[in-house]
mmCIF file of C-alpha atoms and ligand atoms in Angstrom:
data_model
loop_
_atom_site.group_PDB
_atom_site.id
_atom_site.type_symbol
_atom_site.label_atom_id
_atom_site.label_comp_id
_atom_site.label_asym_id
_atom_site.label_seq_id
_atom_site.Cartn_x
_atom_site.Cartn_y
_atom_site.Cartn_z
ATOM 1 C CA MET A 775 0.142 -0.153 0.061
ATOM 2 C CA LEU A 776 1.639 2.983 -1.136
ATOM 3 C CA LEU A 777 0.887 5.202 2.387
ATOM 4 C CA PRO A 778 1.295 9.814 1.963
ATOM 5 C CA ALA A 779 4.610 10.440 3.970
ATOM 6 C CA PRO A 780 2.492 11.423 6.458
ATOM 7 C CA VAL A 781 0.683 9.353 7.592
ATOM 8 C CA LEU A 782 3.832 7.774 6.875
ATOM 9 C CA ASP A 783 5.192 10.088 9.731
ATOM 10 C CA ILE A 784 2.708 9.686 11.890
ATOM 11 C CA ALA A 785 3.028 5.371 11.796
ATOM 12 C CA ARG A 786 6.705 6.014 12.527
ATOM 13 C CA THR A 787 6.406 7.717 15.345
ATOM 14 C CA LEU A 788 3.547 5.631 17.221
ATOM 15 C CA GLU A 789 5.240 2.768 16.411
ATOM 16 C CA GLY A 790 9.401 4.246 17.027
ATOM 17 C CA ALA A 791 7.556 5.381 20.566
ATOM 18 C CA GLY A 792 6.777 1.192 21.226
ATOM 19 C CA PHE A 793 2.245 1.594 19.640
ATOM 20 C CA GLU A 794 2.128 -0.882 17.439
ATOM 21 C CA THR A 795 -0.032 0.520 14.647
ATOM 22 C CA TRP A 796 -2.209 -0.502 11.525
ATOM 23 C CA CYS A 797 -3.651 1.386 8.327
ATOM 24 C CA VAL A 798 -7.384 0.046 8.419
ATOM 25 C CA GLY A 799 -10.968 0.982 7.438
ATOM 26 C CA GLY A 800 -12.379 2.013 4.096
ATOM 27 C CA ALA A 801 -9.042 3.114 2.576
ATOM 28 C CA VAL A 802 -7.360 -0.605 2.638
ATOM 29 C CA ARG A 803 -10.644 -1.772 1.615
ATOM 30 C CA ASP A 804 -10.173 0.844 -1.450
ATOM 31 C CA TRP A 805 -6.629 0.262 -1.671
ATOM 32 C CA TRP A 806 -7.066 -3.809 -2.703
ATOM 33 C CA LEU A 807 -10.129 -2.724 -4.554
ATOM 34 C CA GLY A 808 -7.990 -1.320 -6.964
ATOM 35 C CA HIS A 809 -8.342 2.630 -6.086
ATOM 36 C CA ALA A 810 -7.116 4.344 -3.678
ATOM 37 C CA ASP A 811 -8.770 8.394 -2.613
ATOM 38 C CA GLN A 812 -10.092 7.826 1.028
ATOM 39 C CA ASP A 813 -7.639 9.006 3.902
ATOM 40 C CA VAL A 814 -6.234 6.650 5.210
ATOM 41 C CA ASP A 815 -7.598 5.920 9.041
ATOM 42 C CA LEU A 816 -4.605 4.430 11.658
ATOM 43 C CA ALA A 817 -5.443 2.376 14.582
ATOM 44 C CA THR A 818 -2.783 2.261 17.246
ATOM 45 C CA ALA A 819 -1.921 0.167 20.691
ATOM 46 C CA ALA A 820 -1.743 4.053 22.001
ATOM 47 C CA THR A 821 -4.288 5.420 24.118
ATOM 48 C CA PRO A 822 -5.685 9.442 23.115
ATOM 49 C CA GLU A 823 -3.317 10.591 25.727
ATOM 50 C CA GLN A 824 0.217 8.834 24.880
ATOM 51 C CA VAL A 825 -1.024 10.179 20.949
ATOM 52 C CA GLN A 826 -2.138 13.654 22.221
ATOM 53 C CA ALA A 827 1.390 12.942 23.970
ATOM 54 C CA LEU A 828 3.488 12.203 21.055
ATOM 55 C CA PHE A 829 2.436 14.545 18.770
ATOM 56 C CA PRO A 830 2.671 18.862 18.808
ATOM 57 C CA ARG A 831 -0.902 19.630 17.297
ATOM 58 C CA THR A 832 -3.347 17.562 17.694
ATOM 59 C CA VAL A 833 -7.045 17.755 17.450
ATOM 60 C CA ALA A 834 -9.600 16.416 19.676
ATOM 61 C CA VAL A 835 -12.402 14.831 17.549
ATOM 62 C CA GLY A 836 -13.576 11.576 19.424
ATOM 63 C CA VAL A 837 -11.634 11.234 22.243
ATOM 64 C CA LYS A 838 -13.946 9.630 24.023
ATOM 65 C CA HIS A 839 -14.038 7.582 21.027
ATOM 66 C CA GLY A 840 -9.921 7.531 20.447
ATOM 67 C CA THR A 841 -10.039 9.392 18.400
ATOM 68 C CA VAL A 842 -7.712 12.109 17.806
ATOM 69 C CA GLY A 843 -6.451 13.782 14.777
ATOM 70 C CA VAL A 844 -3.215 14.766 14.250
ATOM 71 C CA LEU A 845 -2.125 17.830 12.277
ATOM 72 C CA ASP A 846 0.569 17.761 9.600
ATOM 73 C CA ARG A 847 3.131 20.051 8.252
ATOM 74 C CA ASP A 848 0.220 21.499 6.011
ATOM 75 C CA ARG A 849 -2.480 21.461 8.571
ATOM 76 C CA ARG A 850 -4.633 18.367 7.737
ATOM 77 C CA LEU A 851 -5.616 16.048 9.773
ATOM 78 C CA HIS A 852 -5.486 12.345 9.870
ATOM 79 C CA GLU A 853 -7.082 10.343 12.001
ATOM 80 C CA VAL A 854 -5.223 7.915 14.715
ATOM 81 C CA THR A 855 -7.802 5.327 16.665
ATOM 82 C CA THR A 856 -6.879 3.236 19.841
ATOM 83 C CA PHE A 857 -7.278 -0.083 19.157
ATOM 84 C CA ARG A 858 -11.214 -0.929 21.021
ATOM 85 C CA ARG A 859 -12.774 -3.455 22.519
ATOM 86 C CA ASP A 860 -16.783 -3.040 21.806
ATOM 87 C CA VAL A 861 -18.154 -3.239 25.680
ATOM 88 C CA SER A 862 -22.100 -2.913 25.232
ATOM 89 C CA THR A 863 -24.269 -1.924 22.353
ATOM 90 C CA ASP A 864 -27.835 -1.634 22.351
ATOM 91 C CA GLY A 865 -28.467 -1.300 19.038
ATOM 92 C CA ARG A 866 -27.771 2.855 18.681
ATOM 93 C CA HIS A 867 -24.882 3.475 20.443
ATOM 94 C CA ALA A 868 -21.437 1.241 21.069
ATOM 95 C CA VAL A 869 -19.227 1.522 24.658
ATOM 96 C CA VAL A 870 -16.592 0.886 23.783
ATOM 97 C CA GLU A 871 -12.616 -0.210 25.798
ATOM 98 C CA PHE A 872 -9.276 0.844 25.031
ATOM 99 C CA GLY A 873 -6.507 -1.658 25.422
ATOM 100 C CA GLY A 874 -7.514 -4.104 22.832
ATOM 101 C CA SER A 875 -5.039 -5.314 20.221
ATOM 102 C CA ILE A 876 -5.551 -4.856 16.269
ATOM 103 C CA ASP A 877 -7.281 -8.598 15.914
ATOM 104 C CA GLU A 878 -10.001 -7.345 18.961
ATOM 105 C CA ASP A 879 -10.310 -4.036 16.602
ATOM 106 C CA LEU A 880 -10.515 -5.541 13.596
ATOM 107 C CA ALA A 881 -13.076 -7.958 15.792
ATOM 108 C CA ARG A 882 -16.042 -5.733 16.441
ATOM 109 C CA ARG A 883 -15.667 -3.124 12.848
ATOM 110 C CA ASP A 884 -18.950 -4.216 10.511
ATOM 111 C CA PHE A 885 -18.010 -6.052 6.981
ATOM 112 C CA THR A 886 -15.454 -8.542 6.888
ATOM 113 C CA ILE A 887 -14.379 -6.006 3.838
ATOM 114 C CA ASN A 888 -13.841 -3.324 6.022
ATOM 115 C CA ALA A 889 -12.369 -5.882 8.725
ATOM 116 C CA LEU A 890 -8.443 -5.922 6.829
ATOM 117 C CA ALA A 891 -5.737 -3.451 8.264
ATOM 118 C CA TRP A 892 -2.298 -3.150 6.797
ATOM 119 C CA HIS A 893 0.981 -2.377 8.715
ATOM 120 C CA PRO A 894 2.665 0.435 7.537
ATOM 121 C CA PHE A 895 5.774 -0.745 7.543
ATOM 122 C CA ARG A 896 5.992 -4.590 7.888
ATOM 123 C CA GLN A 897 3.749 -4.432 4.544
ATOM 124 C CA GLU A 898 1.867 -7.496 6.382
ATOM 125 C CA LEU A 899 -1.984 -7.845 5.444
ATOM 126 C CA ARG A 900 -3.930 -8.752 8.548
ATOM 127 C CA ASP A 901 -6.881 -10.306 7.361
ATOM 128 C CA PRO A 902 -8.381 -13.103 10.270
ATOM 129 C CA PHE A 903 -12.391 -12.545 8.195
ATOM 130 C CA ALA A 904 -11.192 -13.749 5.115
ATOM 131 C CA GLY A 905 -12.145 -10.296 3.666
ATOM 132 C CA ALA A 906 -10.207 -10.162 0.943
ATOM 133 C CA GLY A 907 -11.591 -13.099 -0.473
ATOM 134 C CA ASP A 908 -15.281 -11.556 -0.250
ATOM 135 C CA LEU A 909 -13.431 -8.527 -1.795
ATOM 136 C CA ALA A 910 -12.948 -11.011 -4.778
ATOM 137 C CA ALA A 911 -15.703 -12.486 -4.487
ATOM 138 C CA GLY A 912 -18.217 -9.632 -4.378
ATOM 139 C CA VAL A 913 -19.483 -10.134 -1.220
ATOM 140 C CA VAL A 914 -20.540 -8.516 2.122
ATOM 141 C CA ARG A 915 -20.495 -10.309 4.754
ATOM 142 C CA ALA A 916 -21.074 -9.326 8.678
ATOM 143 C CA VAL A 917 -17.928 -9.697 10.746
ATOM 144 C CA GLY A 918 -19.030 -13.273 13.419
ATOM 145 C CA ALA A 919 -22.398 -13.984 14.125
ATOM 146 C CA PRO A 920 -24.710 -11.686 11.804
ATOM 147 C CA ALA A 921 -27.744 -11.641 14.055
ATOM 148 C CA ARG A 922 -26.118 -10.096 16.842
ATOM 149 C CA ARG A 923 -23.621 -7.867 15.000
ATOM 150 C CA PHE A 924 -26.994 -5.934 13.757
ATOM 151 C CA GLU A 925 -28.485 -6.345 16.679
ATOM 152 C CA GLU A 926 -25.673 -4.145 18.417
ATOM 153 C CA ASP A 927 -26.199 -1.633 15.801
ATOM 154 C CA TYR A 928 -28.798 -1.640 13.297
ATOM 155 C CA LEU A 929 -26.842 1.758 11.071
ATOM 156 C CA ARG A 930 -24.979 -1.706 9.875
ATOM 157 C CA ILE A 931 -28.341 -3.108 7.702
ATOM 158 C CA LEU A 932 -27.979 -0.092 6.422
ATOM 159 C CA ARG A 933 -23.836 0.226 5.596
ATOM 160 C CA MET A 934 -24.195 -3.341 4.118
ATOM 161 C CA VAL A 935 -26.692 -2.333 1.322
ATOM 162 C CA ARG A 936 -24.964 1.228 0.653
ATOM 163 C CA PHE A 937 -22.031 -0.951 0.086
ATOM 164 C CA ALA A 938 -23.252 -3.512 -1.897
ATOM 165 C CA ALA A 939 -24.518 -0.706 -3.982
ATOM 166 C CA ARG A 940 -21.439 1.052 -3.904
ATOM 167 C CA PHE A 941 -19.423 -1.989 -5.542
ATOM 168 C CA GLY A 942 -21.943 -4.179 -7.206
ATOM 169 C CA PHE A 943 -21.465 -6.344 -4.479
ATOM 170 C CA THR A 944 -24.174 -9.958 -3.404
ATOM 171 C CA ILE A 945 -24.543 -10.092 -0.106
ATOM 172 C CA ASP A 946 -23.556 -13.453 1.857
ATOM 173 C CA PRO A 947 -27.024 -14.599 2.403
ATOM 174 C CA PRO A 948 -27.312 -15.660 6.233
ATOM 175 C CA THR A 949 -25.737 -12.135 6.472
ATOM 176 C CA TRP A 950 -29.337 -10.965 3.998
ATOM 177 C CA GLU A 951 -31.435 -12.797 6.274
ATOM 178 C CA ALA A 952 -30.249 -11.679 9.563
ATOM 179 C CA ALA A 953 -30.100 -8.175 8.243
ATOM 180 C CA LYS A 954 -33.660 -8.885 7.243
ATOM 181 C CA ALA A 955 -34.673 -10.017 10.011
ATOM 182 C CA SER A 956 -33.482 -7.101 11.934
ATOM 183 C CA ALA A 957 -35.382 -4.206 9.754
ATOM 184 C CA PRO A 958 -37.989 -4.109 11.759
ATOM 185 C CA GLN A 959 -36.311 -2.456 14.697
ATOM 186 C CA LEU A 960 -34.349 -0.100 11.958
ATOM 187 C CA LYS A 961 -37.143 2.825 13.524
ATOM 188 C CA SER A 962 -35.083 2.950 16.522
ATOM 189 C CA LEU A 963 -32.681 5.102 14.489
ATOM 190 C CA SER A 964 -32.395 8.428 14.546
ATOM 191 C CA ALA A 965 -33.597 10.716 11.348
ATOM 192 C CA GLU A 966 -30.431 11.949 10.897
ATOM 193 C CA ARG A 967 -27.899 8.314 10.894
ATOM 194 C CA VAL A 968 -30.660 7.314 8.218
ATOM 195 C CA ARG A 969 -30.336 10.013 6.383
ATOM 196 C CA GLU A 970 -26.462 10.226 6.315
ATOM 197 C CA GLU A 971 -26.817 6.454 4.591
ATOM 198 C CA TRP A 972 -29.595 7.586 2.267
ATOM 199 C CA PHE A 973 -27.186 10.046 0.628
ATOM 200 C CA LYS A 974 -24.244 8.498 0.528
ATOM 201 C CA GLY A 975 -25.572 5.237 -0.515
ATOM 202 C CA LEU A 976 -27.167 7.585 -2.906
ATOM 203 C CA GLU A 977 -24.019 9.793 -3.717
ATOM 204 C CA SER A 978 -21.856 6.374 -4.083
ATOM 205 C CA ALA A 979 -24.034 3.564 -5.524
ATOM 206 C CA ARG A 980 -22.734 2.009 -9.236
ATOM 207 C CA SER A 981 -27.080 2.074 -9.270
ATOM 208 C CA VAL A 982 -28.993 3.858 -7.416
ATOM 209 C CA LEU A 983 -32.050 1.554 -8.252
ATOM 210 C CA GLU A 984 -30.493 -1.669 -6.643
ATOM 211 C CA LEU A 985 -29.609 0.790 -3.447
ATOM 212 C CA ALA A 986 -33.699 1.392 -3.764
ATOM 213 C CA ARG A 987 -34.315 -2.720 -4.749
ATOM 214 C CA ALA A 988 -32.390 -3.526 -1.927
ATOM 215 C CA TRP A 989 -34.122 -0.713 0.589
ATOM 216 C CA ARG A 990 -37.137 -1.966 0.072
ATOM 217 C CA GLU A 991 -36.479 -5.233 -0.244
ATOM 218 C CA VAL A 992 -34.574 -5.496 3.247
ATOM 219 C CA GLY A 993 -37.140 -3.052 4.830
ATOM 220 C CA ALA A 994 -35.782 -0.471 5.155
ATOM 221 C CA ALA A 995 -37.986 1.320 2.875
ATOM 222 C CA ARG A 996 -41.405 0.794 5.017
ATOM 223 C CA ILE A 997 -40.371 2.110 8.067
ATOM 224 C CA TRP A 998 -38.863 5.093 6.295
ATOM 225 C CA MET A 999 -39.490 5.415 2.805
ATOM 226 C CA PRO A 1000 -42.840 3.887 2.135
ATOM 227 C CA GLU A 1001 -42.686 6.474 -1.033
ATOM 228 C CA LEU A 1002 -39.875 3.982 -2.892
ATOM 229 C CA PRO A 1003 -42.215 2.938 -5.756
ATOM 230 C CA ASP A 1004 -41.712 -0.715 -7.269
ATOM 231 C CA ALA A 1005 -40.369 0.888 -10.914
ATOM 232 C CA PRO A 1006 -38.318 4.270 -10.571
ATOM 233 C CA GLN A 1007 -38.267 6.437 -13.156
ATOM 234 C CA ILE A 1008 -34.597 7.128 -13.840
ATOM 235 C CA ALA A 1009 -32.042 6.507 -15.685
ATOM 236 C CA GLU A 1010 -28.025 4.962 -15.870
ATOM 237 C CA PRO A 1011 -25.706 5.067 -15.554
ATOM 238 C CA ILE A 1012 -26.848 8.212 -12.915
ATOM 239 C CA VAL A 1013 -25.907 11.971 -14.661
ATOM 240 C CA ASP A 1014 -26.745 13.702 -11.425
ATOM 241 C CA ARG A 1015 -25.617 12.681 -7.997
ATOM 242 C CA ASP A 1016 -27.465 15.326 -5.929
ATOM 243 C CA PRO A 1017 -28.845 13.755 -2.923
ATOM 244 C CA VAL A 1018 -31.768 15.776 -3.404
ATOM 245 C CA VAL A 1019 -32.725 15.317 -6.728
ATOM 246 C CA LEU A 1020 -32.002 11.805 -6.362
ATOM 247 C CA THR A 1021 -34.258 11.522 -3.420
ATOM 248 C CA ALA A 1022 -37.010 13.464 -5.794
ATOM 249 C CA ALA A 1023 -36.446 10.780 -8.618
ATOM 250 C CA LEU A 1024 -37.049 7.719 -6.597
ATOM 251 C CA CYS A 1025 -39.416 8.837 -4.419
ATOM 252 C CA HIS A 1026 -43.731 10.605 -4.288
ATOM 253 C CA SER A 1027 -43.107 13.551 -2.012
ATOM 254 C CA ALA A 1028 -39.417 13.029 -1.620
ATOM 255 C CA GLY A 1029 -40.578 16.633 0.378
ATOM 256 C CA GLY A 1030 -42.165 13.686 2.875
ATOM 257 C CA VAL A 1031 -39.348 12.143 2.910
ATOM 258 C CA LEU A 1032 -36.916 14.809 3.375
ATOM 259 C CA SER A 1033 -38.891 16.238 7.367
ATOM 260 C CA ARG A 1034 -38.814 12.429 7.971
ATOM 261 C CA LEU A 1035 -35.318 12.311 7.429
ATOM 262 C CA LYS A 1036 -35.187 15.794 9.093
ATOM 263 C CA ALA A 1037 -33.499 16.739 5.891
ATOM 264 C CA SER A 1038 -31.901 20.688 6.035
ATOM 265 C CA ASN A 1039 -35.220 23.320 6.547
ATOM 266 C CA ALA A 1040 -33.210 24.143 2.646
ATOM 267 C CA GLU A 1041 -33.232 20.607 1.090
ATOM 268 C CA ILE A 1042 -36.827 20.037 2.758
ATOM 269 C CA ALA A 1043 -38.370 22.454 0.551
ATOM 270 C CA ARG A 1044 -36.199 21.898 -2.069
ATOM 271 C CA GLY A 1045 -38.043 18.834 -2.670
ATOM 272 C CA GLN A 1046 -41.574 19.877 -1.619
ATOM 273 C CA ALA A 1047 -40.665 22.073 -4.680
ATOM 274 C CA LEU A 1048 -39.634 19.639 -7.606
ATOM 275 C CA SER A 1049 -42.852 17.156 -6.014
ATOM 276 C CA ARG A 1050 -44.841 20.160 -7.674
ATOM 277 C CA GLY A 1051 -43.792 20.938 -10.076
ATOM 278 C CA PRO A 1052 -45.383 21.104 -12.915
ATOM 279 C CA ALA A 1053 -42.098 18.684 -14.283
ATOM 280 C CA GLU A 1054 -42.019 20.187 -17.311
ATOM 281 C CA PRO A 1055 -43.107 23.052 -20.014
ATOM 282 C CA GLU A 1056 -45.838 21.171 -22.047
ATOM 283 C CA SER A 1057 -43.925 22.252 -25.155
ATOM 284 C CA ALA A 1058 -40.123 22.888 -25.930
ATOM 285 C CA GLU A 1059 -41.943 26.064 -27.691
ATOM 286 C CA ALA A 1060 -40.099 29.455 -26.414
ATOM 287 C CA ALA A 1061 -43.810 30.981 -24.538
ATOM 288 C CA VAL A 1062 -44.269 28.099 -23.389
ATOM 289 C CA VAL A 1063 -41.256 27.439 -22.021
ATOM 290 C CA ARG A 1064 -41.211 31.184 -20.095
ATOM 291 C CA ARG A 1065 -44.795 30.485 -18.596
ATOM 292 C CA TRP A 1066 -42.791 26.823 -17.125
ATOM 293 C CA LEU A 1067 -39.950 29.247 -15.621
ATOM 294 C CA ALA A 1068 -42.506 32.101 -14.352
ATOM 295 C CA ARG A 1069 -44.895 28.637 -12.297
ATOM 296 C CA VAL A 1070 -41.421 27.305 -11.150
ATOM 297 C CA GLY A 1071 -39.647 30.289 -9.917
ATOM 298 C CA ASP A 1072 -36.417 28.667 -8.452
ATOM 299 C CA ALA A 1073 -36.950 25.733 -8.552
ATOM 300 C CA ALA A 1074 -36.325 26.007 -12.392
ATOM 301 C CA ASP A 1075 -32.757 24.301 -12.337
ATOM 302 C CA ASP A 1076 -33.659 22.062 -9.356
ATOM 303 C CA LEU A 1077 -36.296 19.859 -12.630
ATOM 304 C CA MET A 1078 -34.252 20.266 -15.450
ATOM 305 C CA ARG A 1079 -32.036 18.519 -13.220
ATOM 306 C CA LEU A 1080 -34.792 15.756 -12.806
ATOM 307 C CA ALA A 1081 -35.565 15.862 -16.101
ATOM 308 C CA GLU A 1082 -32.338 14.833 -17.078
ATOM 309 C CA VAL A 1083 -31.749 12.194 -14.029
ATOM 310 C CA ARG A 1084 -35.045 10.434 -15.041
ATOM 311 C CA ARG A 1085 -33.889 10.786 -19.112
ATOM 312 C CA GLY A 1086 -30.106 10.696 -18.457
ATOM 313 C CA SER A 1087 -29.421 13.591 -21.099
ATOM 314 C CA PRO A 1088 -31.190 17.107 -21.011
ATOM 315 C CA PRO A 1089 -34.200 17.301 -22.365
ATOM 316 C CA VAL A 1090 -35.073 19.037 -25.454
ATOM 317 C CA TRP A 1091 -36.933 22.080 -23.031
ATOM 318 C CA ALA A 1092 -32.941 22.846 -21.277
ATOM 319 C CA ALA A 1093 -32.242 24.135 -24.624
ATOM 320 C CA ALA A 1094 -35.226 26.810 -24.755
ATOM 321 C CA VAL A 1095 -34.666 27.484 -20.779
ATOM 322 C CA GLU A 1096 -30.774 28.612 -21.927
ATOM 323 C CA ARG A 1097 -31.691 31.152 -24.593
ATOM 324 C CA SER A 1098 -34.246 32.404 -22.567
ATOM 325 C CA ARG A 1099 -32.486 33.085 -19.880
ATOM 326 C CA ALA A 1100 -29.666 34.059 -22.302
ATOM 327 C CA ARG A 1101 -32.154 36.781 -23.880
ATOM 328 C CA GLY A 1102 -32.454 37.806 -19.882
ATOM 329 C CA GLU A 1103 -36.337 37.757 -20.522
ATOM 330 C CA ALA A 1104 -38.936 38.739 -17.739
ATOM 331 C CA THR A 1105 -40.151 36.039 -16.260
ATOM 332 C CA SER A 1106 -40.718 37.269 -12.338
ATOM 333 C CA ARG A 1107 -42.618 39.887 -11.154
ATOM 334 C CA GLY A 1108 -39.397 41.674 -10.510
ATOM 335 C CA GLN A 1109 -38.086 41.628 -13.907
ATOM 336 C CA LEU A 1110 -40.404 43.501 -14.916
ATOM 337 C CA ALA A 1111 -39.328 47.161 -16.609
ATOM 338 C CA LEU A 1112 -42.657 48.534 -14.392
ATOM 339 C CA THR A 1113 -42.542 47.420 -10.788
ATOM 340 C CA GLY A 1114 -45.200 48.623 -7.990
ATOM 341 C CA ASP A 1115 -43.328 50.867 -7.516
ATOM 342 C CA ASP A 1116 -43.919 52.505 -10.144
ATOM 343 C CA LEU A 1117 -47.312 51.652 -10.211
ATOM 344 C CA ARG A 1118 -48.056 53.815 -6.869
ATOM 345 C CA ALA A 1119 -46.240 56.184 -8.443
ATOM 346 C CA GLY A 1120 -48.741 56.191 -11.168
ATOM 347 C CA GLY A 1121 -51.235 56.552 -8.896
ATOM 348 C CA VAL A 1122 -53.028 52.577 -8.287
ATOM 349 C CA PRO A 1123 -53.241 52.103 -4.639
ATOM 350 C CA PRO A 1124 -51.544 48.896 -2.903
ATOM 351 C CA GLY A 1125 -53.686 45.869 -2.675
ATOM 352 C CA PRO A 1126 -55.561 43.065 -5.246
ATOM 353 C CA GLU A 1127 -55.422 45.311 -8.015
ATOM 354 C CA MET A 1128 -51.796 46.190 -8.036
ATOM 355 C CA GLY A 1129 -51.001 42.153 -7.719
ATOM 356 C CA ARG A 1130 -54.161 42.021 -10.728
ATOM 357 C CA LEU A 1131 -51.848 44.508 -13.012
ATOM 358 C CA LEU A 1132 -48.445 43.207 -11.638
ATOM 359 C CA GLU A 1133 -49.698 39.440 -13.166
ATOM 360 C CA LYS A 1134 -50.954 40.406 -16.204
ATOM 361 C CA MET A 1135 -48.361 42.574 -16.903
ATOM 362 C CA LEU A 1136 -46.075 40.214 -16.376
ATOM 363 C CA GLU A 1137 -48.827 37.557 -18.441
ATOM 364 C CA ALA A 1138 -48.332 40.179 -21.466
ATOM 365 C CA VAL A 1139 -44.285 39.817 -20.842
ATOM 366 C CA LEU A 1140 -43.730 35.699 -20.680
ATOM 367 C CA GLU A 1141 -46.392 35.941 -24.276
ATOM 368 C CA ASP A 1142 -44.019 38.356 -25.610
ATOM 369 C CA PRO A 1143 -41.127 40.070 -23.781
ATOM 370 C CA ALA A 1144 -40.680 42.965 -26.545
ATOM 371 C CA ARG A 1145 -43.114 44.073 -24.385
ATOM 372 C CA ASN A 1146 -40.886 44.480 -20.848
ATOM 373 C CA THR A 1147 -40.567 47.896 -21.456
ATOM 374 C CA ARG A 1148 -41.397 51.275 -19.973
ATOM 375 C CA GLU A 1149 -43.610 52.903 -22.288
ATOM 376 C CA THR A 1150 -45.373 49.705 -23.730
ATOM 377 C CA LEU A 1151 -46.473 48.552 -19.741
ATOM 378 C CA LEU A 1152 -46.963 51.811 -18.749
ATOM 379 C CA ALA A 1153 -49.312 52.402 -22.372
ATOM 380 C CA LEU A 1154 -51.129 48.532 -20.988
ATOM 381 C CA VAL A 1155 -51.687 49.223 -17.834
ATOM 382 C CA LYS A 1156 -53.345 52.778 -19.229
ATOM 383 C CA SER A 1157 -55.291 50.246 -21.262
ATOM 384 C CA TRP A 1158 -56.612 48.350 -18.336
ATOM 385 C CA ARG A 1159 -57.476 50.387 -16.042
HETATM 386 P P1 ATP B 1522 -16.577 4.849 3.814
HETATM 387 O O1 ATP B 1522 -15.872 4.194 2.268
HETATM 388 O O2 ATP B 1522 -17.893 5.132 3.133
HETATM 389 O O3 ATP B 1522 -15.624 6.112 4.657
HETATM 390 P P2 ATP B 1522 -15.869 3.233 5.758
HETATM 391 O O4 ATP B 1522 -15.518 1.681 5.618
HETATM 392 O O5 ATP B 1522 -14.467 3.833 5.185
HETATM 393 O O6 ATP B 1522 -16.297 3.824 3.690
HETATM 394 P P3 ATP B 1522 -16.566 4.880 7.848
HETATM 395 O O7 ATP B 1522 -17.752 4.847 7.563
HETATM 396 O O8 ATP B 1522 -15.734 5.842 7.199
HETATM 397 O O9 ATP B 1522 -16.701 3.776 6.657
HETATM 398 O O10 ATP B 1522 -15.954 4.213 8.458
HETATM 399 C C1 ATP B 1522 -14.865 3.638 9.103
HETATM 400 C C2 ATP B 1522 -14.695 2.168 8.893
HETATM 401 O O11 ATP B 1522 -15.091 1.947 10.401
HETATM 402 C C3 ATP B 1522 -15.304 1.097 8.354
HETATM 403 O O12 ATP B 1522 -14.244 0.553 7.429
HETATM 404 C C4 ATP B 1522 -15.344 -0.145 9.484
HETATM 405 O O13 ATP B 1522 -14.244 -1.227 9.641
HETATM 406 C C5 ATP B 1522 -15.712 1.049 11.017
HETATM 407 N N1 ATP B 1522 -17.201 0.890 11.162
HETATM 408 C C6 ATP B 1522 -17.914 1.945 10.382
HETATM 409 N N2 ATP B 1522 -18.401 1.919 11.007
HETATM 410 C C7 ATP B 1522 -18.949 0.890 12.066
HETATM 411 C C8 ATP B 1522 -20.322 0.177 12.474
HETATM 412 N N3 ATP B 1522 -21.328 0.686 12.393
HETATM 413 N N4 ATP B 1522 -19.912 -0.938 12.931
HETATM 414 C C9 ATP B 1522 -18.943 -1.505 12.941
HETATM 415 N N5 ATP B 1522 -17.330 -0.782 12.123
HETATM 416 C C10 ATP B 1522 -17.474 -0.012 11.693
HETATM 417 MG MG1 MG B 1523 -13.954 6.650 5.414
#
């Protein structure tokens, strides 16, 4: 494993002080699969206090869980975590104890493909659960007894389907059966953790349709996403990884799903606007497209992305949107050459009359953008009053 110099430096310092240190987690898995693009996590026999004492600049990332961030010369953070042993777990939180060995540390990890360790100086792969074989065969398999492992932390059910969809792996049948049996307990997870998994899954799945199918079949959708239909309309490979757009492509009522998952208010609002639509203009004709832009307002770009995700390529009308924007055509009241203030100055009292005139002006300009001048609009308003 070719390691970045700062990671090697950190490992050398720890080993030099007598603390065994290994590369662990996703980076080892991904390296074994042939892609090395994520941060390398280190696991060590040193306690968090010992790590903090060995390095001049550290950040207490999660000292309770054994993790210290070590800053290198370029102030980049590298996570160093003390070997851990699970003391007790309740399906949502693990209580850990320090001072185990690398083998004990690997034994508390979720899947065999995530339980590989690489020793940076001995060039040794530690693989007590035959994770390398599972990586070669393309299998996600729980470390140890699957039912117990899911009971310790139900989030692992969602992690399992995420890794399977990301690598195009199958799931070991006993692991799958245990996950299905435990799935009703997914209701005990916090919405935030579920959302994080859903979003990560959407961002990394080779096939989001496979991910969605697995969420349904394992029983996760029944609890967290009943809006997920059997056959979502979406084109693969995915052309846009935005999780809000993808949620809207996969689910009826994305706003409802996102608020159940406690997404941010901005994300929920985007999801609502995406489901509200209208999803597309009825034709690519310029005036039709302008009316649609006026109707959907700020949601236009998200709706274009959604249409592209459904087709796998931009819809024909996207070009008409671009042309309209390039010409600077008005598609909202705020872009009219005559404003509400102008109308008031001209003697129109604020109130329903004002609103009606603004709406009629916009309608006239949507029909023919050349009308968007002060003179023309003033003349029109005069003729209407
Ligand atoms: P990603 O590429 O998504 O970051 P990862 O495998 O690095 O994948 P992380 O969530 O970063 O996943 O976790 C790092 C490692 O910690 C995992 O590889 C796994 O060994 C362990 N791990 C993480 N979450 C759990 C969990 N819920 N239960 C058991 N082990 C876990
Ligand atoms: Mg990771």
